[in-house]
């Protein structure tokens, strides 16, 4: 059981872990690429804007100065004053002020405000492409490559291109070390977050899966116990979901199995018991003959033969009952006239009744509708009821077989057949049991008179196979009995 549950749980966890990993990986990839692309686009756009603003300011500067003189100092000092605003020293302050004086304070302030200038590298090349200012100082005096210049923003004064200004990503990789570091830390945080989230989901998932697989494990354990022979084992799961329904169905199944098993055991012991009685009689008689106590006379053999007849009948009855109980009785369906059938059966019993000095009557209502059924099986029902009545009615008594029509409700009609005797009757406490297999009110007497204890159970199975109902009534011992059954009219 534990093996099963753990394995189901493990499978679910494995699948879940795979899904989480795939989810985290895909999310991370998508966000990573998207962030990098967006970041690059944003950097390029802001650099372009900055370059445009700077170009405007520089145009004004050139127009005023007539040359680029002093512009390098302006660029580097303003850049410095912005990026290290907290740590201004006297010299840079001076540069700053000088730049301010050169450009005119308002104009410089305006330029700074518009461009956010100061964070990015700025390179200014003159009309020939030679770098005259670079905030890092690195490229000053060098000829700038043509393809870089093409990316820059031209500074035009009076229709003449006097220089090119390049900002940030136009001269260096999009991600400067600071940007790259920032992106890296964003990515790392994202990865850490996703991993922590995934881990949390796994922990919660494992608890959840345990909740789900636990009842499955219980059902499995119970099924294994029942399979191993413990039919009393039940499952204690009461949820409304599929597992709950499985458990409920399992419990019902186990109940049925247990009942069937009890019935089977009872039946086997009943049958063994019933067979043992005639068998031991036969054996005892044969041994007496062998030992010379009994004579090997036709009378003694007749007695033994009688016991074998009882055994044969018992075995035949058992077979019919087993087939009927299994619902495998094959009936030869036809329209049966119960009035006609009753007359014939009574005819056959008349000599037996006369022998026992019991009056046998038949009362049949006019125009009995036919029933749908198997004439041979219905004859057997009547035989069983009549032979019981004969067996339990002493000399001087009377037996009446009646056939009537009865309102079956719902515009349907039933044919009601009753066998009434004036015999020994049945006590109220025995009445509910007379249709049970091997039940006898008086065991020894019934067996001695040749009964198998299966006559009424068989009659009930046959009547029910015809869609009918059978029952017994008696006012008590000595008051006679009435056995009745109904069949739906065709
Ligand atoms: P059996 O072979 O013993 O007659 P049945 O199943 O036919 O078996 O009947 C079961 C028991 O019901 C009988 O043993 C008897 O005690 C009782 N019984 C059946 N029919 C009658 C009857 N007409 N009057 C009194 N008791 C009856």
Short mmCIF file of C-alpha atoms and ligand atoms in Angstrom, two decimals:
data_model
loop_
_atom_site.label_atom_id
_atom_site.label_comp_id
_atom_site.label_asym_id
_atom_site.label_seq_id
_atom_site.Cartn_x
_atom_site.Cartn_y
_atom_site.Cartn_z
CA UNK A 1 0.00 0.00 0.00
CA UNK A 2 2.72 2.44 0.96
CA UNK A 3 4.65 1.43 -2.10
CA UNK A 4 1.60 2.24 -4.27
CA UNK A 5 0.81 5.55 -2.68
CA UNK A 6 4.35 6.73 -2.67
CA UNK A 7 4.76 5.87 -6.27
CA UNK A 8 1.60 7.75 -7.31
CA UNK A 9 2.65 10.67 -5.18
CA UNK A 10 6.14 10.56 -6.67
CA UNK A 11 4.74 10.48 -10.19
CA UNK A 12 2.56 13.51 -9.52
CA UNK A 13 5.45 15.35 -7.87
CA UNK A 14 7.76 14.52 -10.77
CA UNK A 15 5.25 15.81 -13.29
CA UNK A 16 4.64 18.90 -11.20
CA UNK A 17 8.37 19.63 -10.79
CA UNK A 18 8.83 19.27 -14.55
CA UNK A 19 5.99 21.70 -15.23
CA UNK A 20 7.36 24.23 -12.75
CA UNK A 21 10.88 23.99 -14.16
CA UNK A 22 9.62 24.38 -17.71
CA UNK A 23 7.41 27.31 -16.64
CA UNK A 24 10.23 29.06 -14.81
CA UNK A 25 12.67 28.49 -17.69
CA UNK A 26 10.29 29.80 -20.35
CA UNK A 27 9.22 32.78 -18.26
CA UNK A 28 12.82 33.61 -17.49
CA UNK A 29 13.86 33.36 -21.15
CA UNK A 30 10.97 35.50 -22.36
CA UNK A 31 11.41 38.15 -19.67
CA UNK A 32 15.19 38.12 -20.13
CA UNK A 33 15.00 38.69 -23.87
CA UNK A 34 12.18 41.20 -23.54
CA UNK A 35 14.01 43.17 -20.84
CA UNK A 36 17.27 43.21 -22.79
CA UNK A 37 15.54 44.33 -25.99
CA UNK A 38 13.44 46.97 -24.28
CA UNK A 39 16.45 48.22 -22.37
CA UNK A 40 18.46 48.51 -25.57
CA UNK A 41 15.64 50.30 -27.39
CA UNK A 42 15.12 52.65 -24.51
CA UNK A 43 18.86 53.43 -24.29
CA UNK A 44 19.09 54.10 -28.02
CA UNK A 45 16.00 56.30 -27.99
CA UNK A 46 17.12 58.34 -25.02
CA UNK A 47 20.62 58.67 -26.48
CA UNK A 48 19.15 59.94 -29.72
CA UNK A 49 16.99 62.44 -27.87
CA UNK A 50 19.94 63.56 -25.84
CA UNK A 51 22.07 63.90 -28.99
CA UNK A 52 19.36 65.97 -30.69
CA UNK A 53 19.02 68.31 -27.76
CA UNK A 54 22.77 68.54 -27.45
CA UNK A 55 23.08 69.27 -31.18
CA UNK A 56 20.64 72.17 -30.82
CA UNK A 57 22.58 73.58 -27.91
CA UNK A 58 25.87 73.09 -29.70
CA UNK A 59 24.51 74.78 -32.80
CA UNK A 60 23.72 77.78 -30.69
CA UNK A 61 27.18 77.61 -29.09
CA UNK A 62 28.94 77.44 -32.48
CA UNK A 63 26.80 80.19 -33.91
CA UNK A 64 27.80 82.41 -31.04
CA UNK A 65 31.49 81.39 -30.89
CA UNK A 66 32.17 80.90 -34.56
CA UNK A 67 34.37 77.95 -33.64
CA UNK A 68 34.54 74.93 -31.31
CA UNK A 69 37.13 76.55 -29.06
CA UNK A 70 36.64 75.67 -25.42
CA UNK A 71 33.86 73.25 -26.10
CA UNK A 72 35.81 70.26 -24.72
CA UNK A 73 36.11 71.91 -21.38
CA UNK A 74 32.47 72.78 -21.41
CA UNK A 75 31.49 69.16 -22.10
CA UNK A 76 33.78 67.56 -19.58
CA UNK A 77 33.03 70.06 -16.83
CA UNK A 78 29.28 69.87 -17.18
CA UNK A 79 29.45 66.12 -17.29
CA UNK A 80 31.53 66.15 -14.14
CA UNK A 81 29.34 68.59 -12.32
CA UNK A 82 26.33 66.38 -12.99
CA UNK A 83 27.74 63.02 -12.24
CA UNK A 84 29.57 64.11 -9.12
CA UNK A 85 27.29 66.81 -7.92
CA UNK A 86 27.91 65.89 -4.29
CA UNK A 87 31.65 66.10 -4.56
CA UNK A 88 32.16 69.33 -6.41
CA UNK A 89 35.58 70.74 -5.78
CA UNK A 90 36.70 74.22 -6.45
CA UNK A 91 38.32 73.54 -9.77
CA UNK A 92 35.41 71.79 -11.37
CA UNK A 93 33.13 74.46 -9.97
CA UNK A 94 35.28 76.93 -11.79
CA UNK A 95 35.00 74.93 -15.02
CA UNK A 96 31.38 74.71 -14.51
CA UNK A 97 31.03 78.40 -13.99
CA UNK A 98 33.29 79.10 -16.89
CA UNK A 99 31.18 76.87 -19.14
CA UNK A 100 28.18 78.65 -17.79
CA UNK A 101 29.70 82.05 -18.53
CA UNK A 102 30.70 80.98 -21.99
CA UNK A 103 27.27 79.65 -22.91
CA UNK A 104 25.29 82.02 -20.85
CA UNK A 105 24.00 80.57 -17.55
CA UNK A 106 20.37 80.23 -18.58
CA UNK A 107 21.19 78.49 -21.76
CA UNK A 108 23.45 75.98 -20.13
CA UNK A 109 20.94 75.24 -17.42
CA UNK A 110 18.29 74.77 -20.06
CA UNK A 111 20.52 72.45 -22.00
CA UNK A 112 21.22 70.35 -18.94
CA UNK A 113 17.59 70.23 -17.96
CA UNK A 114 16.46 69.09 -21.39
CA UNK A 115 19.08 66.47 -21.97
CA UNK A 116 19.59 64.93 -18.58
CA UNK A 117 23.11 65.32 -19.84
CA UNK A 118 25.97 64.14 -17.73
CA UNK A 119 25.34 60.46 -17.25
CA UNK A 120 26.30 59.32 -20.73
CA UNK A 121 29.49 59.59 -22.69
CA UNK A 122 29.41 62.46 -25.18
CA UNK A 123 31.74 62.73 -28.17
CA UNK A 124 31.91 65.77 -30.43
CA UNK A 125 33.67 65.59 -33.80
CA UNK A 126 34.37 68.60 -36.00
CA UNK A 127 33.36 68.97 -39.65
CA UNK A 128 36.23 66.70 -40.76
CA UNK A 129 35.34 63.99 -38.26
CA UNK A 130 38.24 64.63 -35.91
CA UNK A 131 37.20 64.31 -32.27
CA UNK A 132 37.51 67.63 -30.47
CA UNK A 133 35.77 66.70 -27.26
CA UNK A 134 35.11 63.44 -25.43
CA UNK A 135 33.77 63.25 -21.88
CA UNK A 136 36.15 60.39 -21.25
CA UNK A 137 39.00 62.20 -23.06
CA UNK A 138 39.89 58.96 -24.80
CA UNK A 139 39.26 59.82 -28.46
CA UNK A 140 40.30 63.49 -28.51
CA UNK A 141 42.37 64.30 -31.61
CA UNK A 142 41.53 61.05 -33.38
CA UNK A 143 39.75 60.73 -36.69
CA UNK A 144 36.36 59.19 -35.94
CA UNK A 145 35.32 56.30 -38.28
CA UNK A 146 32.78 57.23 -40.95
CA UNK A 147 30.16 54.60 -40.00
CA UNK A 148 30.08 55.91 -36.41
CA UNK A 149 29.71 59.47 -37.60
CA UNK A 150 26.76 58.40 -39.75
CA UNK A 151 24.97 57.35 -36.55
CA UNK A 152 25.61 60.66 -34.82
CA UNK A 153 23.56 63.82 -34.81
CA UNK A 154 24.90 66.54 -37.14
CA UNK A 155 25.46 70.07 -35.81
CA UNK A 156 24.43 72.43 -38.57
CA UNK A 157 25.05 76.20 -38.52
CA UNK A 158 23.78 78.34 -41.42
CA UNK A 159 23.23 75.27 -43.56
CA UNK A 160 26.75 74.06 -43.01
CA UNK A 161 27.65 70.90 -41.10
CA UNK A 162 30.18 72.03 -38.54
CA UNK A 163 30.32 68.88 -36.45
CA UNK A 164 28.73 65.68 -35.24
CA UNK A 165 27.68 64.87 -31.71
CA UNK A 166 27.51 61.25 -30.51
CA UNK A 167 25.99 60.13 -27.23
CA UNK A 168 26.30 56.87 -25.27
CA UNK A 169 25.33 53.91 -27.43
CA UNK A 170 26.43 55.70 -30.59
CA UNK A 171 30.09 55.35 -29.57
CA UNK A 172 30.18 52.42 -27.20
CA UNK A 173 28.30 49.18 -26.60
CA UNK A 174 24.63 49.64 -25.71
CA UNK A 175 25.18 48.24 -22.27
CA UNK A 176 27.89 50.10 -20.48
CA UNK A 177 29.30 48.18 -17.49
CA UNK A 178 26.83 49.88 -15.16
CA UNK A 179 23.86 48.98 -17.35
CA UNK A 180 25.06 45.42 -17.77
CA UNK A 181 25.48 45.13 -14.05
CA UNK A 182 21.99 46.47 -13.50
CA UNK A 183 20.49 44.03 -16.02
CA UNK A 184 22.44 41.17 -14.48
CA UNK A 185 21.13 41.93 -11.04
CA UNK A 186 17.57 42.26 -12.37
CA UNK A 187 17.92 38.88 -14.06
CA UNK A 188 19.41 37.31 -10.98
CA UNK A 189 16.60 38.65 -8.80
CA UNK A 190 14.10 37.34 -11.30
CA UNK A 191 15.73 33.91 -11.38
CA UNK A 192 15.91 33.79 -7.59
CA UNK A 193 12.28 34.87 -7.30
CA UNK A 194 11.13 32.29 -9.82
CA UNK A 195 13.15 29.55 -8.14
CA UNK A 196 11.81 30.46 -4.70
CA UNK A 197 8.26 30.60 -6.13
CA UNK A 198 8.77 27.23 -7.82
CA UNK A 199 10.09 25.73 -4.62
CA UNK A 200 7.13 27.05 -2.64
CA UNK A 201 4.77 25.65 -5.27
CA UNK A 202 6.52 22.28 -4.99
CA UNK A 203 6.13 22.22 -1.21
CA UNK A 204 2.44 23.19 -1.43
CA UNK A 205 1.98 20.73 -4.30
CA UNK A 206 3.48 17.90 -2.30
CA UNK A 207 1.03 18.57 0.56
CA UNK A 208 -1.84 18.77 -1.89
CA UNK A 209 -0.84 15.60 -3.69
CA UNK A 210 -0.52 13.86 -0.37
CA UNK A 211 -4.10 14.90 0.41
CA UNK A 212 -5.24 13.53 -2.93
CA UNK A 213 -3.26 10.30 -2.92
CA UNK A 214 -3.94 9.41 0.71
CA UNK A 215 -7.56 8.27 0.18
CA UNK A 216 -6.51 6.46 -3.01
CA UNK A 217 -3.96 4.64 -0.87
CA UNK A 218 -6.67 3.73 1.63
CA UNK A 219 -8.92 2.30 -1.06
CA UNK A 220 -5.98 0.39 -2.49
CA UNK A 221 -5.08 -1.02 0.91
CA UNK A 222 -8.66 -2.13 1.52
CA UNK A 223 -8.86 -3.71 -1.95
CA UNK A 224 -5.66 -5.58 -1.27
CA UNK A 225 -6.96 -6.76 2.11
CA UNK A 226 -10.21 -8.00 0.54
CA UNK A 227 -8.26 -9.68 -2.25
CA UNK A 228 -6.20 -11.41 0.43
CA UNK A 229 -9.42 -12.77 1.98
CA UNK A 230 -10.35 -10.22 4.65
CA UNK A 231 -13.92 -9.60 3.45
CA UNK A 232 -14.82 -7.50 6.48
CA UNK A 233 -12.42 -4.70 5.48
CA UNK A 234 -14.09 -1.36 4.54
CA UNK A 235 -12.80 2.04 3.43
CA UNK A 236 -13.31 5.11 5.62
CA UNK A 237 -13.37 7.79 2.92
CA UNK A 238 -16.39 10.10 2.76
CA UNK A 239 -15.51 12.75 0.17
CA UNK A 240 -17.92 13.59 -2.63
CA UNK A 241 -15.35 13.34 -5.39
CA UNK A 242 -14.43 10.38 -7.58
CA UNK A 243 -12.30 8.82 -4.86
CA UNK A 244 -15.19 9.11 -2.39
CA UNK A 245 -17.51 7.48 -4.91
CA UNK A 246 -14.92 4.80 -5.58
CA UNK A 247 -14.70 4.13 -1.84
CA UNK A 248 -18.49 3.97 -1.47
CA UNK A 249 -18.77 1.62 -4.46
CA UNK A 250 -15.96 -0.46 -3.04
CA UNK A 251 -17.73 -0.75 0.33
CA UNK A 252 -20.98 -1.82 -1.34
CA UNK A 253 -19.05 -4.35 -3.39
CA UNK A 254 -17.34 -5.70 -0.28
CA UNK A 255 -20.74 -5.94 1.51
CA UNK A 256 -22.17 -7.95 -1.37
CA UNK A 257 -19.10 -10.12 -1.49
CA UNK A 258 -19.30 -10.78 2.23
CA UNK A 259 -23.00 -11.64 2.05
CA UNK A 260 -22.46 -13.89 -0.94
CA UNK A 261 -19.61 -15.60 0.81
CA UNK A 262 -21.75 -16.16 3.93
CA UNK A 263 -24.59 -17.49 1.76
CA UNK A 264 -22.22 -19.76 -0.11
CA UNK A 265 -20.81 -21.18 3.12
CA UNK A 266 -24.28 -21.70 4.55
CA UNK A 267 -25.40 -23.37 1.35
CA UNK A 268 -22.44 -25.73 1.18
CA UNK A 269 -22.97 -26.80 4.78
CA UNK A 270 -26.74 -27.16 4.22
CA UNK A 271 -26.19 -29.29 1.15
CA UNK A 272 -23.60 -31.43 2.88
CA UNK A 273 -26.01 -31.89 5.77
CA UNK A 274 -28.96 -32.76 3.53
CA UNK A 275 -26.95 -35.26 1.51
CA UNK A 276 -25.42 -36.89 4.54
CA UNK A 277 -28.77 -38.03 5.95
CA UNK A 278 -29.94 -40.23 3.05
CA UNK A 279 -26.34 -41.29 2.38
CA UNK A 280 -25.82 -42.55 5.93
CA UNK A 281 -29.17 -44.35 5.75
CA UNK A 282 -28.09 -46.10 2.57
CA UNK A 283 -24.68 -46.90 4.03
CA UNK A 284 -26.15 -48.19 7.30
CA UNK A 285 -28.66 -50.43 5.51
CA UNK A 286 -26.03 -51.80 3.15
CA UNK A 287 -23.67 -52.53 6.05
CA UNK A 288 -26.47 -54.28 7.95
CA UNK A 289 -27.09 -56.47 4.92
CA UNK A 290 -23.36 -57.19 4.53
CA UNK A 291 -23.03 -58.05 8.20
CA UNK A 292 -26.02 -60.37 7.97
CA UNK A 293 -28.28 -58.34 10.31
CA UNK A 294 -30.67 -57.61 7.46
CA UNK A 295 -31.81 -60.07 4.94
CA UNK A 296 -31.09 -59.33 1.28
CA UNK A 297 -34.81 -59.17 0.61
CA UNK A 298 -36.69 -57.07 -1.99
CA UNK A 299 -38.25 -55.05 0.89
CA UNK A 300 -34.87 -54.06 2.31
CA UNK A 301 -33.54 -53.18 -1.12
CA UNK A 302 -36.74 -51.20 -1.72
CA UNK A 303 -35.96 -49.10 1.39
CA UNK A 304 -32.45 -48.38 0.16
CA UNK A 305 -33.81 -47.54 -3.29
CA UNK A 306 -36.22 -45.08 -1.66
CA UNK A 307 -33.27 -43.25 -0.09
CA UNK A 308 -31.47 -42.98 -3.43
CA UNK A 309 -34.66 -41.57 -4.97
CA UNK A 310 -34.70 -38.86 -2.28
CA UNK A 311 -31.06 -38.07 -3.00
CA UNK A 312 -31.68 -37.83 -6.71
CA UNK A 313 -34.61 -35.50 -6.15
CA UNK A 314 -32.56 -33.39 -3.79
CA UNK A 315 -29.75 -33.04 -6.30
CA UNK A 316 -32.20 -32.21 -9.10
CA UNK A 317 -33.98 -29.64 -6.93
CA UNK A 318 -30.65 -28.08 -5.98
CA UNK A 319 -29.71 -27.79 -9.62
CA UNK A 320 -33.02 -26.10 -10.55
CA UNK A 321 -32.70 -23.75 -7.56
CA UNK A 322 -29.09 -22.85 -8.38
CA UNK A 323 -29.97 -22.11 -12.01
CA UNK A 324 -33.04 -20.07 -10.99
CA UNK A 325 -31.14 -18.11 -8.34
CA UNK A 326 -28.45 -17.30 -10.88
CA UNK A 327 -31.21 -15.90 -13.11
CA UNK A 328 -30.26 -18.38 -15.80
CA UNK A 329 -33.53 -20.25 -15.99
CA UNK A 330 -34.63 -20.71 -19.61
CA UNK A 331 -38.39 -20.47 -19.87
CA UNK A 332 -40.44 -21.68 -22.85
CA UNK A 333 -42.74 -18.68 -23.10
CA UNK A 334 -46.29 -19.29 -24.34
CA UNK A 335 -49.86 -18.35 -23.45
CA UNK A 336 -50.84 -20.61 -20.56
CA UNK A 337 -54.42 -21.32 -19.49
CA UNK A 338 -54.08 -21.61 -15.71
CA UNK A 339 -57.65 -23.05 -15.35
CA UNK A 340 -56.79 -25.91 -17.67
CA UNK A 341 -53.42 -26.42 -15.98
CA UNK A 342 -55.01 -26.52 -12.49
CA UNK A 343 -57.58 -29.13 -13.57
CA UNK A 344 -54.87 -31.38 -14.99
CA UNK A 345 -52.68 -31.19 -11.85
CA UNK A 346 -55.64 -31.91 -9.56
CA UNK A 347 -56.50 -34.89 -11.77
CA UNK A 348 -53.04 -36.27 -11.35
CA UNK A 349 -53.18 -35.88 -7.53
CA UNK A 350 -56.68 -37.31 -7.13
CA UNK A 351 -55.66 -40.92 -6.59
CA UNK A 352 -52.96 -39.91 -4.07
CA UNK A 353 -55.50 -37.77 -2.19
CA UNK A 354 -58.04 -40.59 -2.19
CA UNK A 355 -55.39 -42.95 -0.85
CA UNK A 356 -54.79 -40.58 2.07
CA UNK A 357 -58.51 -39.97 2.52
CA UNK A 358 -58.17 -36.27 1.81
CA UNK A 359 -60.86 -34.50 -0.21
CA UNK A 360 -59.42 -32.62 -3.18
CA UNK A 361 -61.47 -29.81 -4.77
CA UNK A 362 -60.89 -27.41 -7.56
CA UNK A 363 -62.68 -24.04 -7.84
CA UNK A 364 -62.22 -22.11 -11.04
CA UNK A 365 -63.83 -18.74 -11.85
CA UNK A 366 -65.27 -18.42 -15.32
CA UNK A 367 -63.22 -16.71 -18.09
CA UNK A 368 -59.75 -16.79 -16.58
CA UNK A 369 -57.40 -14.81 -18.89
CA UNK A 370 -54.30 -16.62 -20.10
CA UNK A 371 -50.91 -15.78 -18.61
CA UNK A 372 -47.60 -15.63 -20.39
CA UNK A 373 -45.32 -18.32 -19.05
CA UNK A 374 -43.73 -21.74 -19.19
CA UNK A 375 -46.48 -24.38 -18.70
CA UNK A 376 -44.02 -26.99 -17.43
CA UNK A 377 -42.52 -24.69 -14.77
CA UNK A 378 -45.95 -23.49 -13.64
CA UNK A 379 -47.04 -27.13 -13.36
CA UNK A 380 -44.03 -27.71 -11.11
CA UNK A 381 -45.15 -24.84 -8.84
CA UNK A 382 -48.61 -26.38 -8.50
CA UNK A 383 -47.09 -29.84 -7.93
CA UNK A 384 -44.92 -28.52 -5.09
CA UNK A 385 -47.83 -26.70 -3.40
CA UNK A 386 -50.22 -29.62 -3.75
CA UNK A 387 -47.75 -32.25 -2.54
CA UNK A 388 -46.94 -30.04 0.48
CA UNK A 389 -50.65 -29.65 1.24
CA UNK A 390 -51.14 -33.41 0.96
CA UNK A 391 -48.15 -34.11 3.15
CA UNK A 392 -49.34 -31.74 5.89
CA UNK A 393 -53.02 -32.62 5.85
CA UNK A 394 -54.16 -35.64 7.85
CA UNK A 395 -56.85 -38.08 6.75
CA UNK A 396 -60.33 -36.56 6.76
CA UNK A 397 -59.00 -33.14 5.73
CA UNK A 398 -59.65 -31.19 2.57
CA UNK A 399 -57.56 -29.38 0.00
CA UNK A 400 -58.91 -26.81 -2.45
CA UNK A 401 -57.11 -25.45 -5.49
CA UNK A 402 -58.72 -22.23 -6.67
CA UNK A 403 -58.02 -20.03 -9.69
CA UNK A 404 -59.41 -16.46 -9.74
CA UNK A 405 -58.98 -13.12 -11.46
CA UNK A 406 -57.68 -10.28 -9.39
CA UNK A 407 -57.37 -6.55 -10.09
CA UNK A 408 -53.67 -5.90 -10.42
CA UNK A 409 -54.07 -2.10 -10.38
CA UNK A 410 -53.12 0.20 -13.28
CA UNK A 411 -55.83 -1.42 -15.47
CA UNK A 412 -53.93 -4.69 -15.25
CA UNK A 413 -55.30 -8.04 -14.17
CA UNK A 414 -53.65 -10.87 -12.28
CA UNK A 415 -54.48 -14.54 -12.13
CA UNK A 416 -54.55 -15.61 -8.48
CA UNK A 417 -53.94 -19.28 -7.69
CA UNK A 418 -54.42 -20.58 -4.11
CA UNK A 419 -53.95 -23.94 -2.46
CA UNK A 420 -55.95 -24.08 0.77
CA UNK A 421 -55.68 -27.02 3.13
CA UNK A 422 -57.28 -27.89 6.46
CA UNK A 423 -54.01 -29.40 7.70
CA UNK A 424 -51.56 -28.76 10.49
CA UNK A 425 -51.08 -25.07 9.70
CA UNK A 426 -47.96 -22.99 10.33
CA UNK A 427 -46.99 -21.07 13.46
CA UNK A 428 -46.66 -17.29 13.02
CA UNK A 429 -42.94 -17.31 13.83
CA UNK A 430 -42.27 -20.01 11.20
CA UNK A 431 -44.37 -18.35 8.49
CA UNK A 432 -41.74 -15.85 7.27
CA UNK A 433 -39.18 -18.65 6.82
CA UNK A 434 -41.05 -21.32 4.88
CA UNK A 435 -39.67 -20.05 1.52
CA UNK A 436 -36.05 -20.34 2.72
CA UNK A 437 -33.80 -23.09 1.47
CA UNK A 438 -33.92 -26.27 3.64
CA UNK A 439 -36.27 -24.63 6.14
CA UNK A 440 -38.66 -27.06 7.79
CA UNK A 441 -41.00 -26.43 10.66
CA UNK A 442 -40.51 -30.02 11.79
CA UNK A 443 -37.23 -31.32 10.42
CA UNK A 444 -37.45 -35.04 11.11
CA UNK A 445 -41.06 -35.43 10.07
CA UNK A 446 -40.69 -33.51 6.86
CA UNK A 447 -37.63 -35.48 5.83
CA UNK A 448 -39.21 -38.79 6.76
CA UNK A 449 -42.13 -37.93 4.50
CA UNK A 450 -39.76 -37.37 1.58
CA UNK A 451 -39.49 -33.58 1.51
CA UNK A 452 -36.22 -32.01 0.37
CA UNK A 453 -36.82 -28.64 2.00
CA UNK A 454 -36.46 -27.03 -1.44
CA UNK A 455 -40.06 -27.26 -2.69
CA UNK A 456 -41.13 -23.75 -1.62
CA UNK A 457 -37.86 -21.94 -2.51
CA UNK A 458 -38.08 -23.44 -6.00
CA UNK A 459 -41.75 -22.45 -6.29
CA UNK A 460 -40.84 -18.91 -5.31
CA UNK A 461 -37.99 -18.68 -7.83
CA UNK A 462 -40.24 -19.98 -10.61
CA UNK A 463 -43.11 -17.62 -9.79
CA UNK A 464 -40.77 -14.65 -9.58
CA UNK A 465 -39.19 -15.61 -12.90
CA UNK A 466 -42.73 -15.16 -14.32
CA UNK A 467 -43.02 -11.68 -12.79
CA UNK A 468 -45.36 -12.98 -10.09
CA UNK A 469 -45.50 -13.10 -6.30
CA UNK A 470 -45.99 -15.99 -3.87
CA UNK A 471 -46.90 -16.03 -0.17
CA UNK A 472 -48.20 -18.20 2.65
CA UNK A 473 -50.94 -17.57 5.19
CA UNK A 474 -52.00 -19.55 8.22
CA UNK A 475 -54.09 -18.81 11.26
CA UNK A 476 -51.67 -20.98 13.26
CA UNK A 477 -51.01 -24.63 14.13
CA UNK A 478 -54.03 -26.82 13.48
CA UNK A 479 -55.79 -24.08 11.50
CA UNK A 480 -54.71 -25.10 7.98
CA UNK A 481 -52.64 -23.06 5.52
CA UNK A 482 -53.12 -21.11 2.32
CA UNK A 483 -50.38 -20.85 -0.25
CA UNK A 484 -51.13 -18.33 -3.00
CA UNK A 485 -49.40 -16.88 -6.01
CA UNK A 486 -50.33 -14.34 -8.63
CA UNK A 487 -49.24 -14.09 -12.25
CA UNK A 488 -49.83 -11.05 -14.47
CA UNK A 489 -52.48 -11.77 -17.11
CA UNK A 490 -51.12 -11.66 -20.67
P1 LIG B 1 -40.38 -29.72 2.35
O1 LIG B 1 -39.67 -30.54 1.35
O2 LIG B 1 -39.88 -29.92 3.74
O3 LIG B 1 -41.84 -29.74 2.23
P2 LIG B 1 -40.79 -27.06 1.42
O4 LIG B 1 -39.86 -26.00 1.04
O5 LIG B 1 -41.76 -27.50 0.42
O6 LIG B 1 -39.92 -28.26 1.98
O7 LIG B 1 -41.55 -26.57 2.71
C1 LIG B 1 -40.86 -26.03 3.79
C2 LIG B 1 -41.58 -26.20 5.09
O8 LIG B 1 -42.77 -25.44 5.12
C3 LIG B 1 -42.06 -27.61 5.34
O9 LIG B 1 -41.05 -28.37 5.93
C4 LIG B 1 -43.20 -27.40 6.27
O10 LIG B 1 -42.75 -27.32 7.59
C5 LIG B 1 -43.77 -26.10 5.85
N1 LIG B 1 -44.94 -26.27 4.98
C6 LIG B 1 -44.99 -26.26 3.66
N2 LIG B 1 -46.23 -26.43 3.20
C7 LIG B 1 -47.01 -26.57 4.26
C8 LIG B 1 -48.42 -26.80 4.44
N3 LIG B 1 -49.28 -26.90 3.43
N4 LIG B 1 -48.87 -26.88 5.73
C9 LIG B 1 -48.02 -26.78 6.77
N5 LIG B 1 -46.70 -26.58 6.67
C10 LIG B 1 -46.19 -26.47 5.41
#
